[in-house]
PDB file of C-alpha atoms in Angstrom:
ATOM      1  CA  UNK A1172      80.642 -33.767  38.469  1.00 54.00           C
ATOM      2  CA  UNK A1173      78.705 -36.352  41.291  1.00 81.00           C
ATOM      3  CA  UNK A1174      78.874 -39.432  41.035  1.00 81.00           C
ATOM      4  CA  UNK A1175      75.081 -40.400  40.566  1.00 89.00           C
ATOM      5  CA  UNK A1176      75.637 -38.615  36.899  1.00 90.00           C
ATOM      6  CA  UNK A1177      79.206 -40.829  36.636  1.00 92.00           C
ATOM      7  CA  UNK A1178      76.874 -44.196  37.198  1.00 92.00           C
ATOM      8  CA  UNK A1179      73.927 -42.887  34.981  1.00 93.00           C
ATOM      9  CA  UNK A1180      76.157 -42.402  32.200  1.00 94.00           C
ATOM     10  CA  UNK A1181      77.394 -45.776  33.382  1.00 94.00           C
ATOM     11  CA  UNK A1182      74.070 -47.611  33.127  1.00 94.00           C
ATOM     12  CA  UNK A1183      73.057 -45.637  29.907  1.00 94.00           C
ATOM     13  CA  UNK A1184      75.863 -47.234  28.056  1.00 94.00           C
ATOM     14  CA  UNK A1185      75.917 -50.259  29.410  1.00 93.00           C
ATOM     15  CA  UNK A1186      71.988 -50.955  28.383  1.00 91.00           C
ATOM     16  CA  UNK A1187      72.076 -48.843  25.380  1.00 94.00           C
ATOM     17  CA  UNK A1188      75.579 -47.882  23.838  1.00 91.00           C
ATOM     18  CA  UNK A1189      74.973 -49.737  20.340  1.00 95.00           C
ATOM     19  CA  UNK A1190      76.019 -47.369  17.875  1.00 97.00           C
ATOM     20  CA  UNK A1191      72.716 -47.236  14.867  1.00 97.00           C
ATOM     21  CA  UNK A1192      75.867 -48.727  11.910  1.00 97.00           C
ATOM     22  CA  UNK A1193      76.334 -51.712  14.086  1.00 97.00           C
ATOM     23  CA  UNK A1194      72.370 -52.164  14.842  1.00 96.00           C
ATOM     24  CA  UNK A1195      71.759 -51.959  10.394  1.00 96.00           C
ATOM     25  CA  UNK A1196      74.848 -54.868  10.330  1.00 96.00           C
ATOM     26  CA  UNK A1197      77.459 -52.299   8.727  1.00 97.00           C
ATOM     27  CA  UNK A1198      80.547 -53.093  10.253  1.00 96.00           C
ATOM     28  CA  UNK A1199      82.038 -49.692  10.017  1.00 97.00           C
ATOM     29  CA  UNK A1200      85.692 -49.183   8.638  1.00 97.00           C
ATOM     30  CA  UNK A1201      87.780 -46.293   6.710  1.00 97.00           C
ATOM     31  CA  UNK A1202      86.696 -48.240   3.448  1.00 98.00           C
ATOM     32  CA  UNK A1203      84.479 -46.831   0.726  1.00 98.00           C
ATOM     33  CA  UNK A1204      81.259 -50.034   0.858  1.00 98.00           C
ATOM     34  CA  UNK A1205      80.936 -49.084   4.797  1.00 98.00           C
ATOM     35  CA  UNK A1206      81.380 -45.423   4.872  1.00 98.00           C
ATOM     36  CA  UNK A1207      78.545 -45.788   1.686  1.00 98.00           C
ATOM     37  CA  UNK A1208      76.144 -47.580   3.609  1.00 98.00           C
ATOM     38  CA  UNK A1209      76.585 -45.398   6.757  1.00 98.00           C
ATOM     39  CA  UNK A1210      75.697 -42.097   4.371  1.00 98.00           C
ATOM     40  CA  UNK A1211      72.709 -44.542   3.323  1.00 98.00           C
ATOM     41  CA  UNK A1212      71.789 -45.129   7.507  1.00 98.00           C
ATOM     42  CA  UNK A1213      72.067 -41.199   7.728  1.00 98.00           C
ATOM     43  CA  UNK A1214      69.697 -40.273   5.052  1.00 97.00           C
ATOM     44  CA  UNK A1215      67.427 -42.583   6.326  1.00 97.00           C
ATOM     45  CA  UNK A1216      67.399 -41.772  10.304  1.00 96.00           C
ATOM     46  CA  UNK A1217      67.429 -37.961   9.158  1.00 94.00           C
ATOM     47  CA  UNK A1218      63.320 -38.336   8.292  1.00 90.00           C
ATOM     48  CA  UNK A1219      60.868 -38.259  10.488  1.00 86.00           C
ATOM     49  CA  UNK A1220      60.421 -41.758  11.015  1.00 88.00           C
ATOM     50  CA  UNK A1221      61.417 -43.994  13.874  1.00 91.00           C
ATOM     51  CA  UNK A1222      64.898 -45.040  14.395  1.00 93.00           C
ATOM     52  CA  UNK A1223      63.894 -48.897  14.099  1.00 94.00           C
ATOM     53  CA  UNK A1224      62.487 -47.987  10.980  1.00 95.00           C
ATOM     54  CA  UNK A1225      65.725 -46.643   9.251  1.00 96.00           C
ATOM     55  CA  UNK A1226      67.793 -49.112  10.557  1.00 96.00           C
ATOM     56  CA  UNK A1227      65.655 -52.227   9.295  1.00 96.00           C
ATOM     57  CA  UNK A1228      65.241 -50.316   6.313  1.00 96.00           C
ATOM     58  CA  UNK A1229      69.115 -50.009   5.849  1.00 97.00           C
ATOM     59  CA  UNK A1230      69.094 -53.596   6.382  1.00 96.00           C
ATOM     60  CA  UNK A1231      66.722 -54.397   3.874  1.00 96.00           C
ATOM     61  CA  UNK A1232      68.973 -51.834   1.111  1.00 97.00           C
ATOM     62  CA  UNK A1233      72.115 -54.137   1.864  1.00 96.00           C
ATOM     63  CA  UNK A1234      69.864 -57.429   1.675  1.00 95.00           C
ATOM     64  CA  UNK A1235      68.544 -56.407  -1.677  1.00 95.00           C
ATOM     65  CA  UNK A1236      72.695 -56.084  -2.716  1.00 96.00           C
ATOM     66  CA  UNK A1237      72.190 -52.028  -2.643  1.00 96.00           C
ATOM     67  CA  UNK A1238      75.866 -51.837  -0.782  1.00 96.00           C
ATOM     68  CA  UNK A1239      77.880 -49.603  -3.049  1.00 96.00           C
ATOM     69  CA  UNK A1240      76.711 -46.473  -5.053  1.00 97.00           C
ATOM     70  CA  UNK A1241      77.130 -47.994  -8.306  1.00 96.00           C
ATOM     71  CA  UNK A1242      74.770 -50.650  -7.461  1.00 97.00           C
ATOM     72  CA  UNK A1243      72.338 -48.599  -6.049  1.00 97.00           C
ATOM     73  CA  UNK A1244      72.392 -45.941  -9.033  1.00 96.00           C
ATOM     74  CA  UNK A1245      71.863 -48.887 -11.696  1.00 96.00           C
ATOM     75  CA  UNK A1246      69.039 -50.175 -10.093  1.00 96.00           C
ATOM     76  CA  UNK A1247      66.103 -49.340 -11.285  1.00 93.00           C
ATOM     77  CA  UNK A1248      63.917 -46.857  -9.402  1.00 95.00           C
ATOM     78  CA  UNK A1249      61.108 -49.471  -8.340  1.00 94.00           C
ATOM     79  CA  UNK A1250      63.692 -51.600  -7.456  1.00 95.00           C
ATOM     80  CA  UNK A1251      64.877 -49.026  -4.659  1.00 95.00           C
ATOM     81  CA  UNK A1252      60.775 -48.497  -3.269  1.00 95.00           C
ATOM     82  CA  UNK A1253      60.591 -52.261  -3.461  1.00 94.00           C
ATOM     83  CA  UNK A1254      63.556 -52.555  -0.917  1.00 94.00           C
ATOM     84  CA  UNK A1255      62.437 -49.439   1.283  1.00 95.00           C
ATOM     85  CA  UNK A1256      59.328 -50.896   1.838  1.00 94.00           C
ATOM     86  CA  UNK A1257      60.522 -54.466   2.921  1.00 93.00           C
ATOM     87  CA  UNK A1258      62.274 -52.068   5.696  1.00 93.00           C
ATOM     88  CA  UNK A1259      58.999 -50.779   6.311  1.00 91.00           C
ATOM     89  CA  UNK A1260      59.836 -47.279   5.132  1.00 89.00           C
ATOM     90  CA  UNK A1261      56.404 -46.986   3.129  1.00 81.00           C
ATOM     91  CA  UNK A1262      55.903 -42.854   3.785  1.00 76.00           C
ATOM     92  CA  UNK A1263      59.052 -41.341   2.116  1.00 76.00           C
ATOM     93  CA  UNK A1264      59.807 -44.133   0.057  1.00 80.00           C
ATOM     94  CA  UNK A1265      59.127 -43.063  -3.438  1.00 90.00           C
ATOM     95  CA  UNK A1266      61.303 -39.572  -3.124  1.00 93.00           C
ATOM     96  CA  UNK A1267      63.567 -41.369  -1.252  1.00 94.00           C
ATOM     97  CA  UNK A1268      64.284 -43.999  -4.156  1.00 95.00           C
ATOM     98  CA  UNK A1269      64.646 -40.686  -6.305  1.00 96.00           C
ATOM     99  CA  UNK A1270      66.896 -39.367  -3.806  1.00 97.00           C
ATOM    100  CA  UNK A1271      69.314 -42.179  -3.195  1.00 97.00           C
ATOM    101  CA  UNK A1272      69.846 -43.257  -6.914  1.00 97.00           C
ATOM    102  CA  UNK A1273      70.842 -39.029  -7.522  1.00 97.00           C
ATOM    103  CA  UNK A1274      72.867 -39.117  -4.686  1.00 98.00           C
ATOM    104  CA  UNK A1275      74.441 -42.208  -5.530  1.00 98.00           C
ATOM    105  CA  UNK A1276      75.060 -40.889  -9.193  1.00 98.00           C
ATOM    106  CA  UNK A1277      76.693 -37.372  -7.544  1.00 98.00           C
ATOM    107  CA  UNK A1278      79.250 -40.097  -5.530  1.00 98.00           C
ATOM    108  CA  UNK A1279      80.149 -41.805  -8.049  1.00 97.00           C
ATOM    109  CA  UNK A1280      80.888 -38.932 -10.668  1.00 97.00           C
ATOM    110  CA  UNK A1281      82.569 -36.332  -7.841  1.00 97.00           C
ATOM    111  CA  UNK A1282      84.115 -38.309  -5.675  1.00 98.00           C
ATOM    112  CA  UNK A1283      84.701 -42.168  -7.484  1.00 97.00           C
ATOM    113  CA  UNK A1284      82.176 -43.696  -5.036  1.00 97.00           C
ATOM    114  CA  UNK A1285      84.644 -43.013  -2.089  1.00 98.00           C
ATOM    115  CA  UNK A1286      83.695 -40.964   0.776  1.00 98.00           C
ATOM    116  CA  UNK A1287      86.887 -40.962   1.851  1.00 98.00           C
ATOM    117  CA  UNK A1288      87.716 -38.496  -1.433  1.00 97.00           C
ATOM    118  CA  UNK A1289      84.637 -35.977   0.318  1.00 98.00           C
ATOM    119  CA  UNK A1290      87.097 -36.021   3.079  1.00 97.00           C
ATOM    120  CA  UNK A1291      90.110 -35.060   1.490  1.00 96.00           C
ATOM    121  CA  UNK A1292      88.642 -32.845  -0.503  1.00 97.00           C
ATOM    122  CA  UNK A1293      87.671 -30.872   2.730  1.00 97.00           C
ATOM    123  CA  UNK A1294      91.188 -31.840   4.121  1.00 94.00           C
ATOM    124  CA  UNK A1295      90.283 -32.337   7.472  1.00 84.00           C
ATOM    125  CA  UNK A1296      87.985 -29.659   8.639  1.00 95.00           C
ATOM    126  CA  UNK A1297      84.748 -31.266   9.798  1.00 96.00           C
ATOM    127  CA  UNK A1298      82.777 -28.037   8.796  1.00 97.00           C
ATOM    128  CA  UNK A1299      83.807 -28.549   5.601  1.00 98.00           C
ATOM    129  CA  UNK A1300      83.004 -32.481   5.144  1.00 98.00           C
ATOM    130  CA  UNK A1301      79.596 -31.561   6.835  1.00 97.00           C
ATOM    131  CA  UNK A1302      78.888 -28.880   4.544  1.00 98.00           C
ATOM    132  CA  UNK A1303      79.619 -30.909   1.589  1.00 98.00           C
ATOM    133  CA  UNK A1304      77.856 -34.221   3.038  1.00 98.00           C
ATOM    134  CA  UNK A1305      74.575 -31.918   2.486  1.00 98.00           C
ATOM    135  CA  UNK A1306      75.199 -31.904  -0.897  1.00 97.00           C
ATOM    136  CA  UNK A1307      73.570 -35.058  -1.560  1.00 98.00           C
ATOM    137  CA  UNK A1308      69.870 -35.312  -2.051  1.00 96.00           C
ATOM    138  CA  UNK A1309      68.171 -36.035   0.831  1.00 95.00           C
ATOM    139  CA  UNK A1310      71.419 -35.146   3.318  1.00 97.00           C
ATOM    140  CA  UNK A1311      70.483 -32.054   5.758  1.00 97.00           C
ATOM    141  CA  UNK A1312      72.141 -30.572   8.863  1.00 97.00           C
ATOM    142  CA  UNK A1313      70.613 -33.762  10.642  1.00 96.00           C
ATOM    143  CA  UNK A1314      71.462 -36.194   8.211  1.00 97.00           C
ATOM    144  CA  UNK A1315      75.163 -34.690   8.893  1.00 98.00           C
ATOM    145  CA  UNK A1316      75.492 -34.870  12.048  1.00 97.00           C
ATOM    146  CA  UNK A1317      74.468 -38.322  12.185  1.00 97.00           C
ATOM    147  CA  UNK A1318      76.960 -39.545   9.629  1.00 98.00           C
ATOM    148  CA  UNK A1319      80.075 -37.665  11.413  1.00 98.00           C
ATOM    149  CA  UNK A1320      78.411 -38.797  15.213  1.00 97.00           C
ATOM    150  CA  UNK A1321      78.834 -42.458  13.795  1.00 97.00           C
ATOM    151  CA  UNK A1322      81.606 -42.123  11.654  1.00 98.00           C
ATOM    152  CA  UNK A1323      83.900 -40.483  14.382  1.00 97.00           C
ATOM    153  CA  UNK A1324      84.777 -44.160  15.056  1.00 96.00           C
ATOM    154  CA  UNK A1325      86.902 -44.422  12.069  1.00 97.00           C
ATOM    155  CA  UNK A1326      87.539 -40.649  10.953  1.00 97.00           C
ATOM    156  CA  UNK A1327      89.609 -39.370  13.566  1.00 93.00           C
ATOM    157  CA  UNK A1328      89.605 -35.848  13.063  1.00 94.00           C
ATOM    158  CA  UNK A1329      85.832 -35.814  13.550  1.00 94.00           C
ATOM    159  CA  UNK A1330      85.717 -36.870  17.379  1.00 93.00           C
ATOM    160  CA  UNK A1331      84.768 -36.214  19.982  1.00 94.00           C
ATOM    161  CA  UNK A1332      81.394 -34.922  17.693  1.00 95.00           C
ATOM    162  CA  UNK A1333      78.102 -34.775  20.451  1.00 96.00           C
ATOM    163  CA  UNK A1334      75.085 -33.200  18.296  1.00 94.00           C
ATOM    164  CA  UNK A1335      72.308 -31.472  19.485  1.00 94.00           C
ATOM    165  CA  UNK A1336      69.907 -34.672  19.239  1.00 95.00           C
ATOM    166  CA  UNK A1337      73.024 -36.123  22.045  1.00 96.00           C
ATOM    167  CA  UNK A1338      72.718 -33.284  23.817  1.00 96.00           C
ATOM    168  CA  UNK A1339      69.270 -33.343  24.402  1.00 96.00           C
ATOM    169  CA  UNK A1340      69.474 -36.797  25.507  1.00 96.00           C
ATOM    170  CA  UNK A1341      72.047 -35.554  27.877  1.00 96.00           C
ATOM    171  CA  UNK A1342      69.442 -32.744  29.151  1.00 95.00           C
ATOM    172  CA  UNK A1343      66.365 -35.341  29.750  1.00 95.00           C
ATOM    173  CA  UNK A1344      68.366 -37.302  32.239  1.00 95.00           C
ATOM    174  CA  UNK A1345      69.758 -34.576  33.867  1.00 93.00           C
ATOM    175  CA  UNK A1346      73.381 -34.994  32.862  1.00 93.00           C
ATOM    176  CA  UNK A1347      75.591 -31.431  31.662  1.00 93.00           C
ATOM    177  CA  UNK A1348      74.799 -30.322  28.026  1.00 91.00           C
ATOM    178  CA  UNK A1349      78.038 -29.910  27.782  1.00 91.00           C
ATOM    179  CA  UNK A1350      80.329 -32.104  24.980  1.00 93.00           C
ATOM    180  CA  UNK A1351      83.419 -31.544  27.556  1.00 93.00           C
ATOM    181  CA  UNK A1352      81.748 -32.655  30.736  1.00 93.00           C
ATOM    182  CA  UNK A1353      80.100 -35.652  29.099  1.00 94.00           C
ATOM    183  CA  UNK A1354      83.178 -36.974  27.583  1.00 94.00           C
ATOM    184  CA  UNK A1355      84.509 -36.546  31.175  1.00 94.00           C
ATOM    185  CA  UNK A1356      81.605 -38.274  32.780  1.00 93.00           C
ATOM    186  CA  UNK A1357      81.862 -41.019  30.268  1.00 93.00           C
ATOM    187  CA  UNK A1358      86.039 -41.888  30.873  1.00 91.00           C
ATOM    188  CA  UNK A1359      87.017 -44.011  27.833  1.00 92.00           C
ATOM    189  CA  UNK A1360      83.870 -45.266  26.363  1.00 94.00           C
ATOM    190  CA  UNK A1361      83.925 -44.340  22.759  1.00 96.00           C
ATOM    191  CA  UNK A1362      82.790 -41.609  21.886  1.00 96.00           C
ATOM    192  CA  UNK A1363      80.388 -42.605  19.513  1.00 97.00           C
ATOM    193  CA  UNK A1364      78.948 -45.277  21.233  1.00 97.00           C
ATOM    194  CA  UNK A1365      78.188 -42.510  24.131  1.00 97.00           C
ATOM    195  CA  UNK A1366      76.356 -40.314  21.326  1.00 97.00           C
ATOM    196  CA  UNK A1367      74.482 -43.228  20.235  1.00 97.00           C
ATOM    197  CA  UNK A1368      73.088 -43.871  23.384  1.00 96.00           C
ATOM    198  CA  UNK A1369      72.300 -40.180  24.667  1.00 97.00           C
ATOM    199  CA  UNK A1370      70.671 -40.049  21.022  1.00 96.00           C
ATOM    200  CA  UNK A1371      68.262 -43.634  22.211  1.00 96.00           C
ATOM    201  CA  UNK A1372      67.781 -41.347  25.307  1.00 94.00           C
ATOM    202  CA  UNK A1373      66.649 -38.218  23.431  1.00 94.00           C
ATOM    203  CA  UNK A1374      64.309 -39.897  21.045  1.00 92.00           C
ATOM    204  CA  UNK A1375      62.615 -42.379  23.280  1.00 91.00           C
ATOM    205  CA  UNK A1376      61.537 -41.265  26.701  1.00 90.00           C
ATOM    206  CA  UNK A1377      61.399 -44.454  28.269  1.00 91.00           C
ATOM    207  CA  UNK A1378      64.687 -45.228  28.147  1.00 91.00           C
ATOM    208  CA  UNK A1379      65.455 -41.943  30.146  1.00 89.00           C
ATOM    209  CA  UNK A1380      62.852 -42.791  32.339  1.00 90.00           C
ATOM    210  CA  UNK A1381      64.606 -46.474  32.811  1.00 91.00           C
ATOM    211  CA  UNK A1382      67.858 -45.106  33.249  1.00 91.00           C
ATOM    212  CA  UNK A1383      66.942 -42.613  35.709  1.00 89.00           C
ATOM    213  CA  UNK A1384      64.477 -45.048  37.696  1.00 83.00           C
ATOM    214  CA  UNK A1385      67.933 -47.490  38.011  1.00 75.00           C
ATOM    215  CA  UNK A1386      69.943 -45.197  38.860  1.00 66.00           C
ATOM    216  CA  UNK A1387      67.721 -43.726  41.369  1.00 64.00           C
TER     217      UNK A1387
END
């Protein structure tokens, strides 16, 4: 490993190693209201719409008190597309106000509105807890990943976790697709923060482009 890729990592998380929780507000810990509103941030950035979308929709779901699954499944359904589209998330927001209030109700019922239940229930293998995180409505492969990339912060057993979307932002600036080399590259930034910012990189071209022009 050179160390032009050591200072581009470098620069990558210094200008863009926010993880997506801490841009919504969630201040993400092993609890069940956090963990809830990070499943919430994952749904959302799993569409295709733009990143600053989700997030200042996820905003606008906590704003409007929708913190906790039993809030969100007794509000009513206009209640949710009101609050999607103050976060500007006008395109999916009608099946997504369908899918958040089921998905709510399957928390609640299955696992006591506790995520952390989901996790023991899998008892520690990751495949498991991602396989089971698609049962929700609305929660894909994608959806997933991005839950267990940001929630490798407080659940342990999940990290190091680089997706493909982190992967891909490792590829455009011409860093090793490789989780093991990148961790390496990266020394002891946390993990997720690194994910979150290969992820900016992948999505958004100019902030590869920025990277690599500084670094040049």
């Amino acid at each position: 490993m050179s160390a032009d890729q050591r200072r581009i990592v470098r620069r990558l998380v210094d200008a863009h190693g926010q993880t997506y929780a801490e841009e919504a507000g969630i201040r993400l810990k092993d609890t069940p209201q956090p963990l809830y509103r990070l499943l919430v941030l994952a749904h959302l950035l799993s569409a295709r719409i733009s990143a600053s979308i989700a997030v200042a929709t996820a905003r606008a779901l906590g704003e409007a008190g929708l913190r906790d699954p039993r809030r969100m499944a007794d509000a009513d359904w206009q209640e949710r597309v009101d609050a999607l589209g103050r976060g500007g998330y006008r395109r999916y927001d009608e099946r997504t106000a369908t899918q958040l209030g089921d998905a709510a109700e399957l928390l609640t019922e299955r696992w006591g509105g506790d995520l952390r239940r989901l996790r023991d229930e899998a008892d520690g293998d990751v495949a498991e807890v991602r396989r089971l995180l698609q049962e929700f409505p609305g929660v894909g492969p994608t959806g997933a990943d991005i839950f267990l990339r940001e929630a490798q912060q407080v659940w342990s057993e999940a990290s190091p976790f680089l997706d493909r979307k982190a992967l891909q932002g490792a590829e455009r600036l011409g860093l090793p697709p490789d989780p093991d080399r990148l961790l390496a590259l990266a020394g002891n930034t946390d993990t997720a923060v690194l994910a979150a910012a290969l992820v900016r990189a992948a999505v958004d071209k100019s902030v590869a482009d920025g990277i690599l022009d500084d670094a040049a």
